Short mmCIF file of C-alpha atoms in Angstrom, two decimals:
data_model
loop_
_atom_site.label_atom_id
_atom_site.label_comp_id
_atom_site.label_asym_id
_atom_site.label_seq_id
_atom_site.Cartn_x
_atom_site.Cartn_y
_atom_site.Cartn_z
CA MET A 1 64.73 -63.20 -9.87
CA PRO A 2 68.04 -64.36 -11.43
CA SER A 3 69.11 -67.95 -10.86
CA HIS A 4 72.45 -69.23 -9.59
CA LYS A 5 73.06 -70.63 -13.06
CA VAL A 6 72.87 -67.12 -14.47
CA LEU A 7 75.40 -65.93 -11.92
CA VAL A 8 77.76 -68.79 -12.72
CA LYS A 9 77.47 -68.40 -16.47
CA ASN A 10 78.04 -64.66 -16.41
CA THR A 11 80.86 -64.96 -13.88
CA VAL A 12 82.62 -67.41 -16.19
CA TRP A 13 82.16 -65.19 -19.23
CA ALA A 14 83.27 -62.12 -17.31
CA PHE A 15 86.43 -63.92 -16.19
CA VAL A 16 87.22 -65.45 -19.57
CA ALA A 17 86.64 -62.15 -21.38
CA GLN A 18 88.68 -60.22 -18.84
CA ILE A 19 91.55 -62.69 -18.94
CA ALA A 20 91.66 -62.57 -22.77
CA TYR A 21 91.65 -58.76 -22.59
CA ILE A 22 94.37 -58.86 -19.94
CA LEU A 23 96.60 -61.19 -21.96
CA VAL A 24 96.51 -58.89 -24.97
CA GLY A 25 97.13 -55.79 -22.84
CA LEU A 26 99.87 -57.49 -20.83
CA THR A 27 101.64 -58.79 -23.93
CA GLY A 28 101.62 -55.37 -25.53
CA ASN A 29 102.79 -53.75 -22.30
CA ILE A 30 105.61 -56.26 -21.88
CA ILE A 31 106.97 -55.52 -25.35
CA LEU A 32 106.59 -51.77 -24.93
CA ALA A 33 108.27 -51.87 -21.51
CA ARG A 34 111.31 -53.61 -22.99
CA MET A 35 111.56 -50.98 -25.74
CA LEU A 36 110.73 -47.83 -23.76
CA SER A 37 112.11 -46.27 -20.60
CA PRO A 38 110.59 -45.75 -17.11
CA ASN A 39 110.71 -42.01 -17.84
CA GLU A 40 108.36 -42.37 -20.80
CA PHE A 41 105.89 -44.51 -18.86
CA GLY A 42 106.07 -42.05 -15.99
CA THR A 43 105.11 -39.20 -18.33
CA VAL A 44 102.03 -41.09 -19.57
CA GLY A 45 101.15 -42.07 -16.00
CA ILE A 46 101.00 -38.47 -14.89
CA ALA A 47 98.78 -37.51 -17.85
CA MET A 48 96.46 -40.47 -17.22
CA PHE A 49 95.74 -39.12 -13.74
CA PHE A 50 93.76 -36.27 -15.27
CA ILE A 51 92.06 -38.55 -17.78
CA GLY A 52 90.95 -40.90 -15.01
CA ILE A 53 89.36 -38.07 -13.04
CA SER A 54 87.61 -36.79 -16.18
CA ASN A 55 86.14 -40.21 -16.96
CA VAL A 56 84.63 -40.42 -13.47
CA LEU A 57 83.04 -36.98 -13.84
CA VAL A 58 81.69 -37.83 -17.30
CA ASP A 59 79.90 -40.93 -15.96
CA SER A 60 78.86 -39.18 -12.69
CA GLY A 61 77.39 -42.43 -11.40
CA MET A 62 74.65 -42.37 -14.04
CA GLY A 63 75.69 -45.72 -15.48
CA GLY A 64 75.25 -47.43 -12.12
CA ALA A 65 71.87 -45.71 -11.72
CA LEU A 66 70.70 -47.11 -15.06
CA VAL A 67 71.90 -50.62 -14.18
CA ARG A 68 70.09 -50.45 -10.85
CA LYS A 69 66.82 -49.10 -12.33
CA GLU A 70 64.45 -51.97 -13.04
CA ASN A 71 63.01 -50.76 -16.36
CA PRO A 72 65.01 -47.86 -17.83
CA THR A 73 63.35 -46.20 -20.82
CA ALA A 74 64.76 -44.89 -24.09
CA LEU A 75 64.32 -41.42 -22.61
CA ASP A 76 66.54 -42.38 -19.67
CA TYR A 77 69.30 -43.59 -21.96
CA SER A 78 69.04 -40.51 -24.17
CA THR A 79 69.21 -38.15 -21.21
CA ILE A 80 72.30 -39.79 -19.78
CA PHE A 81 73.99 -39.88 -23.21
CA LEU A 82 73.53 -36.13 -23.69
CA PHE A 83 74.73 -35.43 -20.15
CA ASN A 84 77.85 -37.58 -20.64
CA LEU A 85 78.66 -35.90 -23.94
CA ALA A 86 78.24 -32.36 -22.59
CA VAL A 87 80.43 -33.00 -19.57
CA SER A 88 83.12 -34.68 -21.68
CA ILE A 89 83.43 -31.65 -23.99
CA VAL A 90 83.81 -29.29 -21.04
CA LEU A 91 86.49 -31.47 -19.46
CA PHE A 92 88.32 -31.86 -22.77
CA LEU A 93 88.58 -28.09 -23.06
CA LEU A 94 89.69 -27.81 -19.44
CA CYS A 95 92.52 -30.29 -20.03
CA LEU A 96 93.67 -28.21 -22.97
CA LEU A 97 93.83 -25.11 -20.77
CA ILE A 98 95.81 -26.69 -17.92
CA SER A 99 98.20 -28.81 -20.02
CA GLY A 100 100.87 -26.12 -20.20
CA TYR A 101 100.84 -25.51 -16.46
CA ILE A 102 101.12 -29.22 -15.73
CA ALA A 103 104.16 -29.54 -18.03
CA VAL A 104 105.88 -26.65 -16.25
CA LEU A 105 105.06 -28.08 -12.78
CA TYR A 106 106.74 -31.41 -13.67
CA LYS A 107 109.52 -29.81 -15.74
CA THR A 108 108.62 -32.11 -18.63
CA PRO A 109 107.71 -30.11 -21.79
CA ILE A 110 106.40 -33.12 -23.74
CA LEU A 111 103.84 -33.75 -20.97
CA ARG A 112 101.76 -30.86 -22.35
CA TYR A 113 101.26 -32.54 -25.72
CA VAL A 114 100.78 -35.98 -24.21
CA LEU A 115 97.94 -34.64 -22.03
CA ILE A 116 96.32 -32.84 -24.95
CA ALA A 117 96.39 -35.97 -27.11
CA LEU A 118 95.06 -38.25 -24.37
CA SER A 119 92.24 -35.80 -23.61
CA SER A 120 90.56 -36.88 -26.81
CA THR A 121 89.71 -40.20 -25.10
CA ILE A 122 87.41 -38.32 -22.70
CA ILE A 123 84.95 -37.54 -25.49
CA ILE A 124 85.43 -40.93 -27.18
CA ASN A 125 84.65 -42.79 -23.95
CA ALA A 126 81.60 -40.61 -23.28
CA ILE A 127 80.06 -41.64 -26.59
CA THR A 128 80.21 -45.35 -25.70
CA LEU A 129 79.06 -45.19 -22.08
CA VAL A 130 75.37 -45.79 -22.71
CA GLN A 131 75.96 -48.77 -25.04
CA GLY A 132 78.17 -50.30 -22.36
CA VAL A 133 75.53 -49.77 -19.70
CA LYS A 134 72.90 -51.49 -21.84
CA LEU A 135 75.12 -54.53 -22.22
CA VAL A 136 75.83 -54.70 -18.48
CA LYS A 137 72.10 -54.27 -17.74
CA ASN A 138 71.35 -57.23 -20.02
CA MET A 139 74.31 -59.15 -18.52
CA SER A 140 75.79 -59.52 -22.01
CA PHE A 141 79.32 -59.94 -20.69
CA LYS A 142 80.35 -62.18 -23.59
CA LYS A 143 79.76 -59.29 -25.99
CA ILE A 144 81.47 -56.76 -23.73
CA GLY A 145 84.55 -58.96 -23.47
CA LEU A 146 84.71 -59.66 -27.19
CA TYR A 147 84.38 -55.99 -28.14
CA ARG A 148 87.03 -54.88 -25.65
CA PHE A 149 89.37 -57.69 -26.70
CA VAL A 150 89.18 -56.84 -30.41
CA SER A 151 89.58 -53.10 -29.85
CA LEU A 152 92.64 -53.54 -27.61
CA LEU A 153 94.18 -56.10 -29.96
CA MET A 154 93.99 -53.74 -32.93
CA ALA A 155 95.28 -50.80 -30.87
CA SER A 156 98.18 -52.87 -29.50
CA ILE A 157 99.31 -53.86 -32.97
CA VAL A 158 99.46 -50.23 -34.07
CA ALA A 159 101.24 -49.19 -30.84
CA LEU A 160 103.88 -51.93 -31.24
CA ILE A 161 104.55 -50.92 -34.85
CA MET A 162 105.00 -47.32 -33.68
CA ALA A 163 107.41 -48.46 -30.96
CA PHE A 164 109.49 -50.40 -33.49
CA LEU A 165 109.59 -47.22 -35.60
CA HIS A 166 111.01 -45.33 -32.55
CA TYR A 167 107.99 -43.15 -31.76
CA GLY A 168 108.78 -43.53 -28.06
CA VAL A 169 106.17 -42.20 -25.66
CA TRP A 170 103.70 -41.66 -28.52
CA SER A 171 103.40 -45.45 -28.87
CA VAL A 172 101.84 -45.64 -25.41
CA VAL A 173 99.65 -42.58 -26.15
CA ALA A 174 98.43 -44.18 -29.37
CA LEU A 175 97.55 -47.37 -27.51
CA GLN A 176 95.23 -45.46 -25.16
CA ILE A 177 93.55 -43.39 -27.87
CA LEU A 178 93.10 -46.14 -30.45
CA SER A 179 91.72 -48.71 -28.00
CA ALA A 180 89.01 -46.22 -27.00
CA LEU A 181 88.35 -45.23 -30.63
CA PHE A 182 88.11 -48.82 -31.92
CA LEU A 183 85.76 -49.76 -29.07
CA SER A 184 83.55 -46.76 -29.90
CA ILE A 185 83.36 -47.83 -33.53
CA ILE A 186 82.55 -51.45 -32.64
CA TYR A 187 79.80 -50.37 -30.24
CA ARG A 188 78.30 -48.11 -32.87
CA VAL A 189 78.34 -50.79 -35.59
CA LYS A 190 77.20 -53.76 -33.45
CA GLU A 191 74.92 -52.14 -30.87
CA GLY A 192 73.71 -49.03 -32.69
CA GLY A 193 73.36 -45.56 -31.25
CA ILE A 194 70.67 -43.52 -29.54
CA ASP A 195 67.50 -43.45 -31.62
CA LYS A 196 66.25 -40.07 -30.49
CA LEU A 197 68.24 -37.42 -28.62
CA VAL A 198 65.97 -35.95 -25.96
CA PHE A 199 66.93 -34.59 -22.53
CA SER A 200 64.50 -35.14 -19.66
CA LYS A 201 64.92 -33.12 -16.47
CA THR A 202 62.73 -35.61 -14.58
CA SER A 203 64.85 -38.56 -15.65
CA PHE A 204 68.08 -36.67 -14.95
CA LYS A 205 67.00 -35.74 -11.40
CA GLU A 206 66.01 -39.34 -10.70
CA MET A 207 69.42 -40.63 -11.87
CA LEU A 208 71.26 -37.83 -10.10
CA SER A 209 69.84 -38.81 -6.68
CA PHE A 210 71.75 -42.07 -7.03
CA GLY A 211 74.74 -40.76 -8.97
CA VAL A 212 75.79 -37.80 -6.84
CA PHE A 213 77.12 -39.86 -3.92
CA THR A 214 78.67 -42.57 -6.10
CA THR A 215 80.37 -39.85 -8.19
CA LEU A 216 81.93 -38.13 -5.19
CA SER A 217 83.00 -41.51 -3.84
CA SER A 218 84.40 -42.68 -7.22
CA LEU A 219 86.15 -39.34 -7.69
CA MET A 220 87.95 -39.63 -4.40
CA ILE A 221 88.86 -43.25 -5.18
CA THR A 222 90.27 -42.30 -8.60
CA ILE A 223 92.20 -39.30 -7.31
CA TYR A 224 93.80 -41.13 -4.39
CA ASP A 225 94.27 -44.34 -6.36
CA ASN A 226 96.44 -42.48 -8.87
CA ILE A 227 97.85 -39.67 -6.77
CA TYR A 228 100.99 -41.62 -5.88
CA GLN A 229 102.42 -41.42 -9.40
CA MET A 230 101.76 -37.66 -9.28
CA VAL A 231 103.46 -37.27 -5.89
CA ILE A 232 106.39 -39.51 -6.83
CA GLY A 233 106.88 -37.68 -10.14
CA ARG A 234 106.71 -34.23 -8.44
CA PHE A 235 108.66 -34.81 -5.21
CA PHE A 236 110.96 -37.65 -6.22
CA ASN A 237 111.59 -38.14 -9.96
CA ILE A 238 109.85 -39.18 -13.20
CA ASN A 239 111.83 -42.45 -13.35
CA SER A 240 110.45 -43.56 -9.97
CA ALA A 241 106.99 -42.53 -11.15
CA GLY A 242 107.55 -44.84 -14.14
CA PHE A 243 108.50 -47.77 -11.85
CA TYR A 244 105.39 -47.14 -9.75
CA TYR A 245 103.16 -46.75 -12.81
CA GLN A 246 104.34 -50.02 -14.28
CA SER A 247 103.85 -51.94 -11.01
CA LYS A 248 100.44 -50.33 -10.59
CA ARG A 249 99.43 -51.39 -14.08
CA LEU A 250 100.58 -54.93 -13.37
CA GLN A 251 98.65 -54.96 -10.12
CA ASP A 252 95.58 -53.63 -11.93
CA VAL A 253 95.95 -56.48 -14.42
CA MET A 254 95.72 -59.00 -11.57
CA ASP A 255 92.84 -57.13 -9.89
CA ALA A 256 90.77 -56.55 -13.03
CA PRO A 257 88.97 -59.92 -13.25
CA THR A 258 87.85 -59.73 -9.63
CA LYS A 259 86.77 -56.07 -9.90
CA ASN A 260 84.90 -56.83 -13.12
CA VAL A 261 82.96 -59.64 -11.47
CA LEU A 262 82.24 -57.69 -8.27
CA TYR A 263 81.21 -54.40 -9.93
CA ASN A 264 79.24 -55.96 -12.79
CA VAL A 265 78.22 -59.61 -12.34
CA VAL A 266 77.84 -59.78 -8.57
CA TYR A 267 76.29 -56.31 -8.29
CA SER A 268 73.77 -57.01 -11.05
CA TYR A 269 72.94 -60.48 -9.69
CA MET A 270 72.65 -59.47 -6.03
CA SER A 271 70.43 -56.52 -6.96
CA GLY A 272 67.89 -59.09 -8.11
CA LEU A 273 67.92 -60.86 -4.75
CA GLN A 274 66.95 -57.86 -2.61
CA SER A 275 63.53 -59.28 -1.76
CA ASP A 276 64.81 -62.76 -0.85
CA VAL A 277 66.61 -62.08 2.45
CA ALA A 278 67.65 -65.67 3.24
CA ASN A 279 69.03 -66.32 -0.24
CA PHE A 280 70.76 -62.93 -0.21
CA LYS A 281 72.57 -63.67 3.05
CA LEU A 282 73.67 -67.15 1.95
CA THR A 283 74.94 -65.89 -1.41
CA HIS A 284 76.79 -63.03 0.31
CA LEU A 285 78.54 -65.46 2.69
CA ASN A 286 79.66 -67.70 -0.18
CA ILE A 287 80.94 -64.74 -2.16
CA VAL A 288 82.94 -63.47 0.85
CA LYS A 289 84.55 -66.92 1.31
CA LEU A 290 85.46 -67.52 -2.33
CA ILE A 291 86.70 -63.98 -3.00
CA THR A 292 88.85 -64.04 0.14
CA ILE A 293 90.39 -67.40 -0.79
CA GLY A 294 91.09 -66.35 -4.37
CA ILE A 295 92.65 -62.96 -3.76
CA SER A 296 94.56 -63.95 -0.60
CA THR A 297 96.19 -66.75 -2.64
CA ILE A 298 97.16 -64.40 -5.47
CA THR A 299 98.40 -61.73 -3.05
CA CYS A 300 100.70 -64.11 -1.22
CA LEU A 301 102.11 -65.50 -4.46
CA VAL A 302 102.87 -61.95 -5.65
CA ILE A 303 104.68 -61.21 -2.37
CA LEU A 304 106.78 -64.36 -2.77
CA TYR A 305 107.53 -63.98 -6.47
CA ALA A 306 107.52 -60.23 -7.22
CA ASP A 307 111.16 -60.18 -8.36
CA GLN A 308 110.68 -63.12 -10.70
CA ILE A 309 107.45 -61.65 -12.11
CA VAL A 310 109.10 -58.34 -12.97
CA LEU A 311 112.26 -59.93 -14.37
CA ILE A 312 110.37 -62.35 -16.61
CA LEU A 313 107.89 -59.80 -17.87
CA PHE A 314 109.82 -56.55 -18.15
CA GLY A 315 113.52 -57.27 -17.74
CA GLN A 316 116.29 -56.16 -15.41
CA LYS A 317 115.81 -52.40 -15.91
CA TRP A 318 112.35 -52.59 -14.31
CA LEU A 319 113.43 -54.60 -11.21
CA ASN A 320 112.81 -51.63 -8.89
CA SER A 321 109.10 -52.11 -9.63
CA ALA A 322 109.06 -55.35 -7.63
CA PHE A 323 109.11 -53.57 -4.27
CA TYR A 324 106.16 -51.40 -5.30
CA LEU A 325 104.30 -54.45 -6.60
CA GLN A 326 104.59 -56.31 -3.28
CA LEU A 327 103.18 -53.41 -1.26
CA LEU A 328 100.47 -52.62 -3.79
CA SER A 329 99.30 -56.26 -3.75
CA ILE A 330 98.73 -56.13 0.01
CA ALA A 331 96.82 -52.85 -0.21
CA SER A 332 94.81 -54.24 -3.12
CA PHE A 333 93.71 -57.30 -1.13
CA PHE A 334 91.88 -55.17 1.45
CA SER A 335 90.55 -52.82 -1.21
CA LEU A 336 88.94 -55.71 -3.09
CA MET A 337 87.41 -57.07 0.12
CA GLU A 338 86.03 -53.58 0.79
CA ILE A 339 84.20 -53.70 -2.58
CA VAL A 340 82.31 -56.82 -1.49
CA TYR A 341 80.73 -54.84 1.34
CA ALA A 342 80.53 -51.49 -0.48
CA ASN A 343 78.33 -53.23 -3.06
CA LEU A 344 75.66 -53.50 -0.37
CA PHE A 345 75.47 -49.71 -0.21
CA ARG A 346 74.79 -49.54 -3.95
CA ILE A 347 72.29 -52.41 -3.96
CA PHE A 348 70.16 -50.88 -1.17
CA ASN A 349 70.61 -47.30 -2.44
CA LYS A 350 72.54 -46.15 0.60
CA THR A 351 75.23 -44.49 -1.48
CA GLN A 352 75.77 -41.77 1.11
CA ARG A 353 77.51 -44.48 3.11
CA LEU A 354 80.00 -44.82 0.27
CA LEU A 355 80.82 -41.14 0.58
CA SER A 356 81.26 -41.47 4.36
CA LEU A 357 83.56 -44.42 3.83
CA GLU A 358 85.69 -42.64 1.25
CA ILE A 359 85.96 -39.43 3.30
CA THR A 360 87.22 -41.43 6.27
CA LYS A 361 89.79 -43.23 4.15
CA LYS A 362 90.99 -40.14 2.34
CA ILE A 363 91.58 -38.19 5.55
CA ILE A 364 93.82 -41.01 6.78
CA GLN A 365 95.45 -41.43 3.38
CA SER A 366 96.21 -37.70 3.08
CA ILE A 367 98.04 -37.79 6.40
CA THR A 368 100.16 -40.77 5.31
CA ILE A 369 100.98 -39.06 1.98
CA PHE A 370 102.20 -35.94 3.80
CA ILE A 371 104.32 -38.13 6.07
CA GLY A 372 105.90 -39.79 3.01
CA ILE A 373 106.62 -36.42 1.40
CA TYR A 374 107.99 -34.97 4.63
CA TYR A 375 110.42 -37.83 5.17
CA HIS A 376 111.05 -38.12 1.41
CA ASN A 377 110.44 -41.85 1.54
CA ILE A 378 108.42 -43.71 -1.09
CA GLY A 379 108.14 -46.72 1.24
CA TYR A 380 106.29 -44.60 3.77
CA LEU A 381 103.84 -43.57 1.05
CA LEU A 382 102.99 -47.17 0.22
CA TYR A 383 102.89 -48.41 3.83
CA GLY A 384 100.42 -45.62 4.41
CA LEU A 385 98.34 -46.94 1.50
CA ILE A 386 98.26 -50.41 3.10
CA PHE A 387 97.18 -48.94 6.43
CA THR A 388 94.43 -46.91 4.74
CA SER A 389 93.15 -49.98 2.86
CA ILE A 390 92.89 -51.98 6.07
CA ILE A 391 90.96 -49.18 7.77
CA GLY A 392 88.72 -48.86 4.70
CA TYR A 393 87.85 -52.56 4.84
CA ILE A 394 87.02 -52.42 8.54
CA VAL A 395 84.84 -49.31 8.18
CA ALA A 396 83.02 -50.84 5.18
CA VAL A 397 82.19 -53.95 7.24
CA ILE A 398 80.90 -51.85 10.13
CA LEU A 399 78.77 -49.58 7.94
CA SER A 400 77.37 -52.52 5.98
CA LYS A 401 75.79 -53.85 9.17
CA LYS A 402 73.70 -50.69 9.34
CA VAL A 403 72.53 -51.08 5.74
CA PHE A 404 71.65 -54.78 5.81
CA ASP A 405 71.11 -57.08 8.76
CA LEU A 406 74.19 -59.31 8.67
CA LYS A 407 74.57 -60.50 12.25
CA ASP A 408 76.12 -63.85 11.33
CA LYS A 409 79.79 -63.72 12.44
CA LYS A 410 80.75 -66.71 10.32
CA GLU A 411 82.03 -64.54 7.46
CA HIS A 412 84.45 -62.71 9.76
CA ILE A 413 85.70 -65.96 11.31
CA TYR A 414 86.18 -67.43 7.83
CA PHE A 415 88.00 -64.25 6.72
CA LEU A 416 90.49 -64.41 9.59
CA MET A 417 91.08 -68.13 9.12
CA ILE A 418 91.61 -67.79 5.36
CA ILE A 419 94.16 -64.99 5.60
CA SER A 420 95.93 -66.74 8.48
CA PHE A 421 96.30 -69.94 6.46
CA ALA A 422 97.55 -67.98 3.42
CA ALA A 423 100.07 -66.11 5.59
CA PHE A 424 101.28 -69.37 7.17
CA ALA A 425 101.71 -70.96 3.72
CA THR A 426 103.68 -67.88 2.61
CA LEU A 427 106.04 -68.04 5.60
CA ALA A 428 106.51 -71.81 5.19
CA THR A 429 107.41 -71.38 1.53
CA TYR A 430 109.74 -68.46 2.32
CA PHE A 431 111.61 -70.40 5.01
CA THR A 432 111.93 -73.31 2.55
CA PHE A 433 113.69 -70.89 0.18
CA SER A 434 116.08 -69.93 3.00
CA ILE A 435 116.78 -73.43 4.31
CA PHE A 436 117.57 -74.91 0.90
CA ASN A 437 119.16 -71.69 -0.42
CA VAL A 438 116.73 -71.52 -3.36
CA ASP A 439 117.30 -68.46 -5.52
CA ASN A 440 115.79 -66.66 -8.53
CA TYR A 441 113.90 -68.81 -11.04
CA LEU A 442 114.38 -72.02 -9.03
CA LYS A 443 111.78 -70.63 -6.61
CA ILE A 444 108.99 -70.93 -9.18
CA PRO A 445 108.22 -74.68 -8.77
CA PHE A 446 107.61 -74.05 -5.07
CA VAL A 447 104.28 -72.45 -6.00
CA ILE A 448 102.94 -76.00 -5.70
CA LEU A 449 104.15 -76.21 -2.10
CA PHE A 450 102.37 -72.95 -1.23
CA LEU A 451 99.09 -74.12 -2.82
CA ILE A 452 99.19 -77.52 -1.11
CA ILE A 453 99.75 -76.02 2.35
CA ASN A 454 97.12 -73.31 1.87
CA PHE A 455 94.38 -75.54 0.42
CA PHE A 456 95.05 -78.37 2.86
CA LEU A 457 94.58 -76.01 5.84
CA LEU A 458 91.31 -74.73 4.32
CA TYR A 459 90.11 -78.31 3.96
CA LEU A 460 91.41 -79.48 7.35
CA PHE A 461 89.63 -76.76 9.29
CA LYS A 462 86.46 -77.12 7.17
CA VAL A 463 86.57 -73.61 5.76
CA GLU A 464 86.27 -74.72 2.15
CA ASN A 465 87.08 -77.69 -0.03
CA VAL A 466 88.63 -75.72 -2.91
CA PHE A 467 88.75 -78.67 -5.28
CA GLN A 468 85.08 -79.40 -4.68
CA VAL A 469 84.26 -75.74 -5.37
CA PHE A 470 86.02 -75.93 -8.74
CA LYS A 471 84.21 -79.17 -9.53
CA ASN A 472 80.80 -77.70 -8.65
CA PHE A 473 81.59 -74.50 -10.52
CA LYS A 474 82.45 -76.51 -13.64
CA THR A 475 79.30 -78.62 -13.35
CA LEU A 476 77.03 -75.60 -12.98
CA ASN A 477 78.69 -73.89 -15.89
CA LYS A 478 78.02 -76.90 -18.15
CA GLN A 479 74.36 -76.87 -17.11
CA THR A 480 73.98 -73.29 -18.32
CA HIS A 481 74.86 -74.26 -21.91
#
């Protein structure tokens, strides 16, 4: 059974590695955004929709099945590698076939060649999936972070050089392809390959029983998570798709550390606590509290400072992205909280619940998308996304009670208190802006006011002493070295 020290150590490494990766990606994206247009980013965003779907199908939930399996064999890894590779080749060829039709649909000829080029990453990513799974299984998050950091750094340097040489949209395309290629090379050199290529039907069927539901669930998540740039590009314009794509990437940057910890560290750690019910419940409650505090704080700060964030990072021409960023941050809050409970379905192999959850969400989301298209209003599209995310969180909580006996209502009381305090701190800070007529960059120092109000309320009502949490976290981390 893994210890709390293991969880702390790997959480720290996952965060540090992810933040380093984010800083490189964000820096490269900032420079590219100042040199390129929303139209060019919108074109890449539409192409990446198809790449994202393909990557989900290539994995087919097999990676999660291997992580969950207690003692996977070399035959298991070989089987999944061959499956991933075969599916990636088929999907690569399919992208080649549809590229022309997609370009015609969006009235953007260059989109055909962008999609063809980016399709190469499908095969490249498939080759590295098994090595990545092995590292996650062994909780080697330090290695994962280092490999991803180096690969993205090298790719970003090449992409920036291309942008300075006026290669336009191909600079962004090169960034995607080269980061995948460099990571594949590093994995091969440092972690080796598959010793013996053998396909086992027995192993495949075992993995498939877990993977089929997670694949369908992940596929729906990927489609609907990226469908807005497709809809905006088709029914509005490519420029607006570019604004959305940039705000979505920025939101993903802020979400990535939390998702990385939830999907990898927490999932792997909690899987080892299945037999210790009391410890499992206590750990789950603490995770709910800390995750809620962390992401509610970030969400409220984004709502308050979206304009300043966009202006500082990307410049005046991208200011329209701020509105999208505010709404996406609210939707993201509930989506991240949903993951906390959806992890329970994976841990206890009730992945059919995931599918039920996603079907419910997507029915609602489809209706809101049609409403946005009908009224030709991008705001309606994103308000619909927020509504869907809230429903998804509520359904995940309800279904999780049927998977694992969590009758303690403390976590729900804490959740409501935490978001109420964060909302109050946001309103107090906003009214301070209005009363003292604070504008633009002068608003930034008031972050301190928001944090003081929020953390004081958490302490006053005995929800959590945030400063003590940081102190304990730091102490435990030192003990792991």
